[in-house]
PDB file of C-alpha atoms in Angstrom:
ATOM      1  CA  MET A   1      21.368  32.905 -39.878  1.00  0.00           C
ATOM      2  CA  ALA A   2      18.275  31.027 -38.491  1.00  0.00           C
ATOM      3  CA  GLY A   3      15.913  29.637 -41.082  1.00  0.00           C
ATOM      4  CA  ALA A   4      12.128  29.643 -41.050  1.00  0.00           C
ATOM      5  CA  GLU A   5      11.930  26.382 -39.159  1.00  0.00           C
ATOM      6  CA  GLU A   6      14.490  27.278 -36.514  1.00  0.00           C
ATOM      7  CA  GLN A   7      14.005  30.898 -35.492  1.00  0.00           C
ATOM      8  CA  ILE A   8      15.977  31.697 -32.314  1.00  0.00           C
ATOM      9  CA  GLU A   9      14.697  34.477 -30.040  1.00  0.00           C
ATOM     10  CA  ILE A  10      17.534  36.712 -28.784  1.00  0.00           C
ATOM     11  CA  PRO A  11      16.417  37.641 -25.265  1.00  0.00           C
ATOM     12  CA  THR A  12      15.701  41.178 -24.216  1.00  0.00           C
ATOM     13  CA  GLU A  13      15.149  40.291 -20.614  1.00  0.00           C
ATOM     14  CA  VAL A  14      17.830  39.957 -17.848  1.00  0.00           C
ATOM     15  CA  SER A  15      17.602  37.344 -15.148  1.00  0.00           C
ATOM     16  CA  GLU A  16      17.803  38.001 -11.403  1.00  0.00           C
ATOM     17  CA  GLY A  17      21.489  37.246 -11.429  1.00  0.00           C
ATOM     18  CA  GLY A  18      21.990  40.019 -13.998  1.00  0.00           C
ATOM     19  CA  GLU A  19      22.785  37.650 -16.899  1.00  0.00           C
ATOM     20  CA  PRO A  20      20.400  37.267 -19.923  1.00  0.00           C
ATOM     21  CA  PRO A  21      18.580  33.955 -20.018  1.00  0.00           C
ATOM     22  CA  MET A  22      19.453  31.325 -22.633  1.00  0.00           C
ATOM     23  CA  PRO A  23      17.735  31.935 -26.000  1.00  0.00           C
ATOM     24  CA  ARG A  24      14.417  30.237 -26.300  1.00  0.00           C
ATOM     25  CA  ARG A  25      13.214  28.544 -29.485  1.00  0.00           C
ATOM     26  CA  GLU A  26       9.715  29.294 -30.743  1.00  0.00           C
ATOM     27  CA  LYS A  27       7.331  26.492 -30.056  1.00  0.00           C
ATOM     28  CA  LYS A  28       6.388  26.295 -33.793  1.00  0.00           C
ATOM     29  CA  PRO A  29       8.023  27.389 -37.010  1.00  0.00           C
ATOM     30  CA  HIS A  30       7.775  31.177 -37.637  1.00  0.00           C
ATOM     31  CA  GLU A  31       5.140  32.065 -40.119  1.00  0.00           C
ATOM     32  CA  LYS A  32       6.199  35.198 -41.941  1.00  0.00           C
ATOM     33  CA  GLY A  33       3.603  37.933 -41.611  1.00  0.00           C
ATOM     34  CA  ILE A  34       2.325  40.622 -43.998  1.00  0.00           C
ATOM     35  CA  THR A  35       5.179  43.023 -44.637  1.00  0.00           C
ATOM     36  CA  PHE A  36       5.844  46.065 -46.743  1.00  0.00           C
ATOM     37  CA  ARG A  37       8.931  46.387 -48.818  1.00  0.00           C
ATOM     38  CA  ASP A  38       8.438  49.535 -50.978  1.00  0.00           C
ATOM     39  CA  PHE A  39      11.532  51.497 -49.889  1.00  0.00           C
ATOM     40  CA  ASN A  40      14.149  53.800 -51.213  1.00  0.00           C
ATOM     41  CA  HIS A  41      16.384  53.290 -48.225  1.00  0.00           C
ATOM     42  CA  VAL A  42      19.256  55.396 -49.599  1.00  0.00           C
ATOM     43  CA  LYS A  43      16.883  58.370 -49.984  1.00  0.00           C
ATOM     44  CA  ASP A  44      15.458  57.652 -46.453  1.00  0.00           C
ATOM     45  CA  PHE A  45      18.965  57.845 -45.088  1.00  0.00           C
ATOM     46  CA  GLU A  46      19.669  61.015 -46.849  1.00  0.00           C
ATOM     47  CA  ASP A  47      16.524  62.505 -45.556  1.00  0.00           C
ATOM     48  CA  LEU A  48      17.499  61.524 -41.975  1.00  0.00           C
ATOM     49  CA  VAL A  49      20.922  63.118 -42.364  1.00  0.00           C
ATOM     50  CA  LYS A  50      19.437  66.325 -43.914  1.00  0.00           C
ATOM     51  CA  THR A  51      16.959  66.766 -41.135  1.00  0.00           C
ATOM     52  CA  ILE A  52      18.971  66.106 -38.025  1.00  0.00           C
ATOM     53  CA  VAL A  53      22.736  66.528 -38.878  1.00  0.00           C
ATOM     54  CA  GLN A  54      22.905  70.047 -37.659  1.00  0.00           C
ATOM     55  CA  LEU A  55      21.257  69.071 -34.330  1.00  0.00           C
ATOM     56  CA  CYS A  56      23.700  66.262 -33.710  1.00  0.00           C
ATOM     57  CA  ASP A  57      26.787  66.514 -31.486  1.00  0.00           C
ATOM     58  CA  GLY A  58      29.975  64.802 -32.516  1.00  0.00           C
ATOM     59  CA  GLU A  59      29.056  61.466 -31.038  1.00  0.00           C
ATOM     60  CA  GLU A  60      25.680  61.530 -32.732  1.00  0.00           C
ATOM     61  CA  GLN A  61      27.232  62.396 -36.041  1.00  0.00           C
ATOM     62  CA  GLU A  62      29.389  59.239 -35.567  1.00  0.00           C
ATOM     63  CA  ARG A  63      26.165  57.295 -35.136  1.00  0.00           C
ATOM     64  CA  LEU A  64      25.021  58.570 -38.515  1.00  0.00           C
ATOM     65  CA  ARG A  65      28.252  57.421 -40.112  1.00  0.00           C
ATOM     66  CA  GLU A  66      27.745  53.985 -38.534  1.00  0.00           C
ATOM     67  CA  MET A  67      24.128  53.843 -39.804  1.00  0.00           C
ATOM     68  CA  GLU A  68      25.403  54.459 -43.292  1.00  0.00           C
ATOM     69  CA  ASP A  69      27.559  51.356 -42.910  1.00  0.00           C
ATOM     70  CA  TRP A  70      24.572  49.395 -41.662  1.00  0.00           C
ATOM     71  CA  ILE A  71      21.808  50.526 -44.023  1.00  0.00           C
ATOM     72  CA  VAL A  72      23.441  51.848 -47.184  1.00  0.00           C
ATOM     73  CA  LYS A  73      26.610  49.749 -47.343  1.00  0.00           C
ATOM     74  CA  ASN A  74      24.699  46.753 -46.007  1.00  0.00           C
ATOM     75  CA  GLU A  75      27.357  45.755 -43.503  1.00  0.00           C
ATOM     76  CA  GLY A  76      24.807  44.486 -40.892  1.00  0.00           C
ATOM     77  CA  ALA A  77      23.433  45.870 -37.661  1.00  0.00           C
ATOM     78  CA  TRP A  78      26.382  44.491 -35.908  1.00  0.00           C
ATOM     79  CA  VAL A  79      28.298  47.647 -36.873  1.00  0.00           C
ATOM     80  CA  LEU A  80      26.236  49.691 -34.500  1.00  0.00           C
ATOM     81  CA  PRO A  81      27.653  50.298 -31.053  1.00  0.00           C
ATOM     82  CA  GLU A  82      25.971  49.350 -27.809  1.00  0.00           C
ATOM     83  CA  GLY A  83      24.991  52.970 -27.224  1.00  0.00           C
ATOM     84  CA  PHE A  84      23.056  53.270 -30.403  1.00  0.00           C
ATOM     85  CA  ASN A  85      19.793  53.356 -28.495  1.00  0.00           C
ATOM     86  CA  SER A  86      20.818  56.659 -26.898  1.00  0.00           C
ATOM     87  CA  PHE A  87      20.897  58.084 -30.438  1.00  0.00           C
ATOM     88  CA  LEU A  88      17.443  56.624 -31.113  1.00  0.00           C
ATOM     89  CA  GLY A  89      16.318  58.384 -27.914  1.00  0.00           C
ATOM     90  CA  SER A  90      17.486  61.687 -29.245  1.00  0.00           C
ATOM     91  CA  VAL A  91      15.732  61.213 -32.591  1.00  0.00           C
ATOM     92  CA  PHE A  92      12.446  59.904 -30.980  1.00  0.00           C
ATOM     93  CA  HIS A  93      12.127  61.900 -27.892  1.00  0.00           C
ATOM     94  CA  LYS A  94      13.824  65.263 -28.191  1.00  0.00           C
ATOM     95  CA  PRO A  95      10.908  67.724 -28.772  1.00  0.00           C
ATOM     96  CA  ASP A  96      13.009  70.137 -30.871  1.00  0.00           C
ATOM     97  CA  TRP A  97      14.099  67.430 -33.233  1.00  0.00           C
ATOM     98  CA  PRO A  98      11.904  67.340 -36.400  1.00  0.00           C
ATOM     99  CA  SER A  99       9.143  64.913 -37.249  1.00  0.00           C
ATOM    100  CA  ALA A 100      10.673  64.218 -40.598  1.00  0.00           C
ATOM    101  CA  GLY A 101      13.744  62.813 -38.807  1.00  0.00           C
ATOM    102  CA  ARG A 102      11.619  60.435 -36.883  1.00  0.00           C
ATOM    103  CA  ILE A 103       9.740  59.253 -40.048  1.00  0.00           C
ATOM    104  CA  ALA A 104      13.040  58.620 -41.799  1.00  0.00           C
ATOM    105  CA  MET A 105      14.494  56.668 -38.805  1.00  0.00           C
ATOM    106  CA  VAL A 106      11.423  54.508 -38.463  1.00  0.00           C
ATOM    107  CA  ARG A 107      11.415  53.807 -42.201  1.00  0.00           C
ATOM    108  CA  LEU A 108      15.053  52.743 -41.971  1.00  0.00           C
ATOM    109  CA  LEU A 109      14.351  50.468 -39.165  1.00  0.00           C
ATOM    110  CA  SER A 110      11.350  49.029 -41.165  1.00  0.00           C
ATOM    111  CA  TYR A 111      13.723  48.365 -44.087  1.00  0.00           C
ATOM    112  CA  GLY A 112      16.314  46.786 -41.804  1.00  0.00           C
ATOM    113  CA  ALA A 113      13.612  44.409 -40.316  1.00  0.00           C
ATOM    114  CA  GLU A 114      13.999  42.168 -43.305  1.00  0.00           C
ATOM    115  CA  GLN A 115      17.256  40.807 -41.778  1.00  0.00           C
ATOM    116  CA  ASP A 116      17.480  38.683 -38.611  1.00  0.00           C
ATOM    117  CA  ASP A 117      20.056  41.093 -37.168  1.00  0.00           C
ATOM    118  CA  ILE A 118      17.278  43.785 -36.487  1.00  0.00           C
ATOM    119  CA  VAL A 119      16.840  41.986 -33.187  1.00  0.00           C
ATOM    120  CA  TYR A 120      20.322  43.210 -32.247  1.00  0.00           C
ATOM    121  CA  ILE A 121      19.069  46.670 -32.198  1.00  0.00           C
ATOM    122  CA  LEU A 122      15.834  45.723 -30.340  1.00  0.00           C
ATOM    123  CA  ASN A 123      17.971  43.830 -27.779  1.00  0.00           C
ATOM    124  CA  MET A 124      20.117  46.960 -27.163  1.00  0.00           C
ATOM    125  CA  ASP A 125      16.880  48.832 -26.147  1.00  0.00           C
ATOM    126  CA  ARG A 126      15.927  46.314 -23.377  1.00  0.00           C
ATOM    127  CA  LYS A 127      16.769  48.814 -20.569  1.00  0.00           C
ATOM    128  CA  ASP A 128      15.596  52.080 -21.862  1.00  0.00           C
ATOM    129  CA  HIS A 129      12.592  50.880 -24.025  1.00  0.00           C
ATOM    130  CA  THR A 130      13.239  53.963 -26.296  1.00  0.00           C
ATOM    131  CA  VAL A 131      11.364  52.407 -29.253  1.00  0.00           C
ATOM    132  CA  MET A 132       8.359  51.266 -27.301  1.00  0.00           C
ATOM    133  CA  ASN A 133       7.947  54.466 -25.274  1.00  0.00           C
ATOM    134  CA  TYR A 134       7.821  56.217 -28.556  1.00  0.00           C
ATOM    135  CA  ALA A 135       5.265  53.812 -30.098  1.00  0.00           C
ATOM    136  CA  GLN A 136       3.168  54.134 -26.952  1.00  0.00           C
ATOM    137  CA  LYS A 137       2.392  57.736 -28.045  1.00  0.00           C
ATOM    138  CA  ILE A 138       1.074  56.696 -31.438  1.00  0.00           C
ATOM    139  CA  ASP A 139      -2.338  58.240 -30.828  1.00  0.00           C
ATOM    140  CA  ARG A 140      -0.733  61.642 -30.174  1.00  0.00           C
ATOM    141  CA  LEU A 141       1.689  61.584 -33.058  1.00  0.00           C
ATOM    142  CA  PRO A 142       1.229  63.227 -36.490  1.00  0.00           C
ATOM    143  CA  ILE A 143      -0.464  60.877 -39.017  1.00  0.00           C
ATOM    144  CA  THR A 144       2.712  60.367 -41.049  1.00  0.00           C
ATOM    145  CA  GLU A 145       4.482  59.195 -37.926  1.00  0.00           C
ATOM    146  CA  GLN A 146       1.710  56.897 -37.083  1.00  0.00           C
ATOM    147  CA  GLU A 147       1.785  55.379 -40.556  1.00  0.00           C
ATOM    148  CA  SER A 148       5.614  54.780 -40.286  1.00  0.00           C
ATOM    149  CA  LEU A 149       5.270  53.099 -36.896  1.00  0.00           C
ATOM    150  CA  ALA A 150       2.421  50.817 -37.960  1.00  0.00           C
ATOM    151  CA  MET A 151       4.391  49.760 -41.047  1.00  0.00           C
ATOM    152  CA  PHE A 152       7.498  49.123 -38.852  1.00  0.00           C
ATOM    153  CA  PHE A 153       5.463  46.800 -36.494  1.00  0.00           C
ATOM    154  CA  CYS A 154       4.176  44.910 -39.508  1.00  0.00           C
ATOM    155  CA  ASN A 155       7.660  44.461 -40.851  1.00  0.00           C
ATOM    156  CA  LEU A 156       8.936  43.038 -37.549  1.00  0.00           C
ATOM    157  CA  PHE A 157       6.880  39.925 -38.402  1.00  0.00           C
ATOM    158  CA  GLU A 158       9.450  39.270 -41.132  1.00  0.00           C
ATOM    159  CA  THR A 159      11.522  37.167 -38.757  1.00  0.00           C
ATOM    160  CA  GLY A 160      10.601  35.015 -35.726  1.00  0.00           C
ATOM    161  CA  SER A 161      12.981  36.698 -33.253  1.00  0.00           C
ATOM    162  CA  ALA A 162      11.751  40.240 -34.011  1.00  0.00           C
ATOM    163  CA  SER A 163       8.056  39.181 -33.924  1.00  0.00           C
ATOM    164  CA  GLN A 164       8.571  37.431 -30.633  1.00  0.00           C
ATOM    165  CA  TRP A 165      10.101  40.673 -29.208  1.00  0.00           C
ATOM    166  CA  LEU A 166       6.744  42.357 -29.802  1.00  0.00           C
ATOM    167  CA  LEU A 167       5.087  39.945 -27.509  1.00  0.00           C
ATOM    168  CA  TYR A 168       7.179  40.272 -24.424  1.00  0.00           C
ATOM    169  CA  THR A 169       5.110  40.703 -21.315  1.00  0.00           C
ATOM    170  CA  SER A 170       7.758  42.192 -18.852  1.00  0.00           C
ATOM    171  CA  GLU A 171       6.647  45.430 -17.474  1.00  0.00           C
ATOM    172  CA  TRP A 172       8.303  48.786 -16.980  1.00  0.00           C
ATOM    173  CA  GLU A 173       7.120  52.094 -15.489  1.00  0.00           C
ATOM    174  CA  ALA A 174       5.484  54.274 -18.072  1.00  0.00           C
ATOM    175  CA  PRO A 175       7.052  57.703 -18.575  1.00  0.00           C
ATOM    176  CA  GLY A 176       4.919  60.237 -16.832  1.00  0.00           C
ATOM    177  CA  GLY A 177       3.086  57.535 -14.768  1.00  0.00           C
ATOM    178  CA  GLY A 178      -0.062  55.544 -15.462  1.00  0.00           C
ATOM    179  CA  LEU A 179      -0.438  51.877 -16.061  1.00  0.00           C
ATOM    180  CA  PRO A 180       2.901  49.950 -16.510  1.00  0.00           C
ATOM    181  CA  LEU A 181       3.895  49.208 -20.101  1.00  0.00           C
ATOM    182  CA  SER A 182       4.936  46.010 -21.786  1.00  0.00           C
ATOM    183  CA  ASN A 183       5.972  45.157 -25.372  1.00  0.00           C
ATOM    184  CA  ILE A 184       2.683  43.305 -25.941  1.00  0.00           C
ATOM    185  CA  ARG A 185       0.660  46.198 -24.489  1.00  0.00           C
ATOM    186  CA  VAL A 186       2.255  48.683 -26.727  1.00  0.00           C
ATOM    187  CA  THR A 187       1.887  46.375 -29.698  1.00  0.00           C
ATOM    188  CA  THR A 188      -1.834  45.896 -29.037  1.00  0.00           C
ATOM    189  CA  LYS A 189      -2.169  49.745 -28.831  1.00  0.00           C
ATOM    190  CA  VAL A 190      -0.402  50.163 -32.184  1.00  0.00           C
ATOM    191  CA  ALA A 191      -2.572  47.550 -33.820  1.00  0.00           C
ATOM    192  CA  VAL A 192      -5.865  49.003 -32.474  1.00  0.00           C
ATOM    193  CA  ASN A 193      -5.004  52.631 -33.347  1.00  0.00           C
ATOM    194  CA  ALA A 194      -3.872  51.758 -36.775  1.00  0.00           C
ATOM    195  CA  LEU A 195      -6.879  49.607 -37.681  1.00  0.00           C
ATOM    196  CA  LEU A 196      -9.214  52.387 -36.451  1.00  0.00           C
ATOM    197  CA  GLY A 197      -7.061  55.128 -37.925  1.00  0.00           C
ATOM    198  CA  ASP A 198      -7.818  58.110 -40.046  1.00  0.00           C
ATOM    199  CA  THR A 199      -5.997  57.254 -43.347  1.00  0.00           C
ATOM    200  CA  PRO A 200      -6.352  54.358 -45.800  1.00  0.00           C
ATOM    201  CA  ALA A 201      -2.654  53.642 -45.460  1.00  0.00           C
ATOM    202  CA  LEU A 202      -2.892  53.470 -41.654  1.00  0.00           C
ATOM    203  CA  VAL A 203      -5.951  51.136 -41.813  1.00  0.00           C
ATOM    204  CA  ASN A 204      -4.196  48.986 -44.278  1.00  0.00           C
ATOM    205  CA  TYR A 205      -1.265  48.564 -41.931  1.00  0.00           C
ATOM    206  CA  GLY A 206      -3.578  47.989 -39.054  1.00  0.00           C
ATOM    207  CA  SER A 207      -5.355  45.140 -40.799  1.00  0.00           C
ATOM    208  CA  ALA A 208      -2.056  43.530 -41.670  1.00  0.00           C
ATOM    209  CA  LEU A 209      -0.879  43.869 -38.043  1.00  0.00           C
ATOM    210  CA  MET A 210      -4.143  42.124 -36.824  1.00  0.00           C
ATOM    211  CA  ALA A 211      -3.459  39.289 -39.339  1.00  0.00           C
ATOM    212  CA  ASN A 212       0.204  38.989 -38.161  1.00  0.00           C
ATOM    213  CA  LEU A 213      -0.771  38.902 -34.438  1.00  0.00           C
ATOM    214  CA  ALA A 214      -3.166  36.082 -35.326  1.00  0.00           C
ATOM    215  CA  THR A 215      -0.199  33.926 -36.243  1.00  0.00           C
ATOM    216  CA  LYS A 216       1.069  34.118 -32.674  1.00  0.00           C
ATOM    217  CA  GLU A 217      -0.232  32.790 -29.312  1.00  0.00           C
ATOM    218  CA  VAL A 218      -1.366  35.741 -27.272  1.00  0.00           C
ATOM    219  CA  PHE A 219      -3.289  35.882 -24.005  1.00  0.00           C
ATOM    220  CA  ASP A 220      -7.037  36.010 -23.722  1.00  0.00           C
ATOM    221  CA  ASP A 221      -7.206  39.732 -22.583  1.00  0.00           C
ATOM    222  CA  VAL A 222      -5.133  40.737 -25.634  1.00  0.00           C
ATOM    223  CA  CYS A 223      -7.465  38.677 -27.903  1.00  0.00           C
ATOM    224  CA  SER A 224     -10.446  40.472 -26.459  1.00  0.00           C
ATOM    225  CA  GLU A 225      -8.952  43.924 -26.992  1.00  0.00           C
ATOM    226  CA  LEU A 226      -7.935  43.186 -30.512  1.00  0.00           C
ATOM    227  CA  ALA A 227     -11.341  41.628 -31.267  1.00  0.00           C
ATOM    228  CA  MET A 228     -13.257  44.667 -30.032  1.00  0.00           C
ATOM    229  CA  ALA A 229     -11.229  46.812 -32.467  1.00  0.00           C
ATOM    230  CA  ILE A 230     -12.039  44.378 -35.294  1.00  0.00           C
ATOM    231  CA  LEU A 231     -15.690  44.527 -34.449  1.00  0.00           C
ATOM    232  CA  GLN A 232     -15.682  48.298 -34.481  1.00  0.00           C
ATOM    233  CA  PHE A 233     -13.847  48.232 -37.773  1.00  0.00           C
ATOM    234  CA  PHE A 234     -16.527  45.811 -39.191  1.00  0.00           C
ATOM    235  CA  GLN A 235     -19.218  48.375 -38.460  1.00  0.00           C
ATOM    236  CA  GLY A 236     -18.015  50.067 -41.655  1.00  0.00           C
ATOM    237  CA  LYS A 237     -17.680  48.904 -45.152  1.00  0.00           C
ATOM    238  CA  PRO A 238     -14.101  47.752 -45.491  1.00  0.00           C
ATOM    239  CA  PRO A 239     -12.629  46.287 -48.719  1.00  0.00           C
ATOM    240  CA  GLU A 240     -12.379  42.511 -49.134  1.00  0.00           C
ATOM    241  CA  GLU A 241      -8.674  42.254 -48.490  1.00  0.00           C
ATOM    242  CA  GLN A 242      -8.954  43.956 -45.133  1.00  0.00           C
ATOM    243  CA  VAL A 243     -12.105  41.964 -44.220  1.00  0.00           C
ATOM    244  CA  PHE A 244     -10.098  38.749 -45.084  1.00  0.00           C
ATOM    245  CA  ARG A 245      -7.189  39.726 -42.836  1.00  0.00           C
ATOM    246  CA  CYS A 246      -9.358  40.661 -39.903  1.00  0.00           C
ATOM    247  CA  MET A 247     -11.886  37.804 -40.237  1.00  0.00           C
ATOM    248  CA  LYS A 248      -8.994  35.370 -40.193  1.00  0.00           C
ATOM    249  CA  ALA A 249      -7.676  37.191 -37.037  1.00  0.00           C
ATOM    250  CA  LEU A 250     -10.995  37.100 -35.384  1.00  0.00           C
ATOM    251  CA  GLY A 251     -11.305  33.377 -35.943  1.00  0.00           C
ATOM    252  CA  LYS A 252      -7.941  32.830 -34.356  1.00  0.00           C
ATOM    253  CA  PHE A 253      -8.870  35.051 -31.334  1.00  0.00           C
ATOM    254  CA  CYS A 254     -12.082  33.138 -30.971  1.00  0.00           C
ATOM    255  CA  SER A 255     -10.125  29.845 -30.867  1.00  0.00           C
ATOM    256  CA  ILE A 256      -7.832  31.210 -28.135  1.00  0.00           C
ATOM    257  CA  ALA A 257     -10.371  33.087 -25.907  1.00  0.00           C
ATOM    258  CA  LYS A 258     -13.110  30.395 -26.528  1.00  0.00           C
ATOM    259  CA  ARG A 259     -15.618  32.134 -24.305  1.00  0.00           C
ATOM    260  CA  ASP A 260     -14.778  35.841 -24.024  1.00  0.00           C
ATOM    261  CA  VAL A 261     -14.365  36.693 -27.694  1.00  0.00           C
ATOM    262  CA  PRO A 262     -17.419  34.898 -29.097  1.00  0.00           C
ATOM    263  CA  GLN A 263     -19.456  36.672 -26.429  1.00  0.00           C
ATOM    264  CA  LEU A 264     -18.081  39.957 -27.440  1.00  0.00           C
ATOM    265  CA  VAL A 265     -19.054  39.179 -31.010  1.00  0.00           C
ATOM    266  CA  LYS A 266     -22.645  38.460 -29.877  1.00  0.00           C
ATOM    267  CA  MET A 267     -22.885  41.477 -27.628  1.00  0.00           C
ATOM    268  CA  ILE A 268     -21.167  44.127 -29.842  1.00  0.00           C
ATOM    269  CA  GLY A 269     -21.723  42.809 -33.373  1.00  0.00           C
ATOM    270  CA  PRO A 270     -21.935  42.800 -36.227  1.00  0.00           C
ATOM    271  CA  GLU A 271     -22.096  39.108 -36.742  1.00  0.00           C
ATOM    272  CA  PRO A 272     -19.504  37.866 -39.266  1.00  0.00           C
ATOM    273  CA  SER A 273     -22.364  36.814 -41.571  1.00  0.00           C
ATOM    274  CA  LYS A 274     -22.736  40.408 -42.495  1.00  0.00           C
ATOM    275  CA  PHE A 275     -19.818  39.710 -44.946  1.00  0.00           C
ATOM    276  CA  SER A 276     -21.285  36.528 -46.438  1.00  0.00           C
ATOM    277  CA  GLY A 277     -20.966  36.486 -50.113  1.00  0.00           C
ATOM    278  CA  MET A 278     -18.113  38.987 -50.268  1.00  0.00           C
ATOM    279  CA  SER A 279     -15.712  36.340 -51.491  1.00  0.00           C
ATOM    280  CA  PRO A 280     -15.377  32.574 -51.302  1.00  0.00           C
ATOM    281  CA  ARG A 281     -12.281  32.840 -49.008  1.00  0.00           C
ATOM    282  CA  VAL A 282     -14.122  35.186 -46.702  1.00  0.00           C
ATOM    283  CA  ASP A 283     -17.028  32.719 -46.603  1.00  0.00           C
ATOM    284  CA  GLU A 284     -14.741  29.997 -45.630  1.00  0.00           C
ATOM    285  CA  LEU A 285     -13.545  31.991 -42.573  1.00  0.00           C
ATOM    286  CA  ILE A 286     -17.091  32.976 -41.576  1.00  0.00           C
ATOM    287  CA  LYS A 287     -18.361  29.441 -41.251  1.00  0.00           C
ATOM    288  CA  PRO A 288     -16.396  28.173 -38.275  1.00  0.00           C
ATOM    289  CA  ILE A 289     -16.751  31.446 -36.417  1.00  0.00           C
ATOM    290  CA  MET A 290     -20.586  31.272 -36.833  1.00  0.00           C
ATOM    291  CA  ALA A 291     -20.578  27.607 -35.723  1.00  0.00           C
ATOM    292  CA  GLN A 292     -18.624  28.596 -32.603  1.00  0.00           C
ATOM    293  CA  LEU A 293     -21.001  31.455 -31.893  1.00  0.00           C
ATOM    294  CA  ALA A 294     -23.973  29.123 -31.984  1.00  0.00           C
ATOM    295  CA  THR A 295     -22.403  27.062 -29.044  1.00  0.00           C
ATOM    296  CA  VAL A 296     -21.659  29.983 -26.772  1.00  0.00           C
ATOM    297  CA  PRO A 297     -24.280  31.414 -24.379  1.00  0.00           C
ATOM    298  CA  MET A 298     -24.718  35.276 -24.271  1.00  0.00           C
ATOM    299  CA  PHE A 299     -23.732  35.216 -20.553  1.00  0.00           C
TER     300      PHE A 299
END
């Protein structure tokens, strides 16, 4: 199992010749993100079974038995067959299957994200994009499903390989049309919607996800979109922990998109100095951002 200093990314892409490319090592050691581990995974599995077992055909019931081996008996994700993502598709996308089943499934995936082998499940989904197509609908889902999804995305920062999967840029056609989707595009949408969400839990996950994304190297346009959400969030009166997470992220995004993000801060506001004096650690984050703002013209 790869350690923190040698996380190996298991590819979810396929080369032109039909073969997956060789695994790529992260450019720097993985920095574990903010994760949430308050689970009763046995109860979550029981809830999943209770809510969907009567809707499952024989093959899908077999998937439930294999999930028990994985999540309850702790035999590893390797016990799941190649077609497991088809079962995920039923849970996430069949309109007559209950919301409670989707919540239980996402919580089980969140629990399993602690182990490196979660990327095995993500890798199986490289063709159908079942997980990401579901996550793309976050703004149209019930609040409890939104909260479960946001927590899951946070917990994928437990390991290097899973967190890198969130950042893939390869595009696929969006169900129903519209702009093409990619993992990073969906991840950005989840982070923004969570941070600006309607419940304290959702906002807490959103601030954690912003902090987690700031541990990675993302493109300038992603930095700008995330920064705009943070600035909108800063219009309110968030608690210190969430200000700390988001201020740290804003500083990182300013350092990547050295012109665009500082200009957004100047145009949209509020200036980070709004939170001066909140705590010594927040003050330490504000200083370099304000120094950078002073060197950037408005236009």
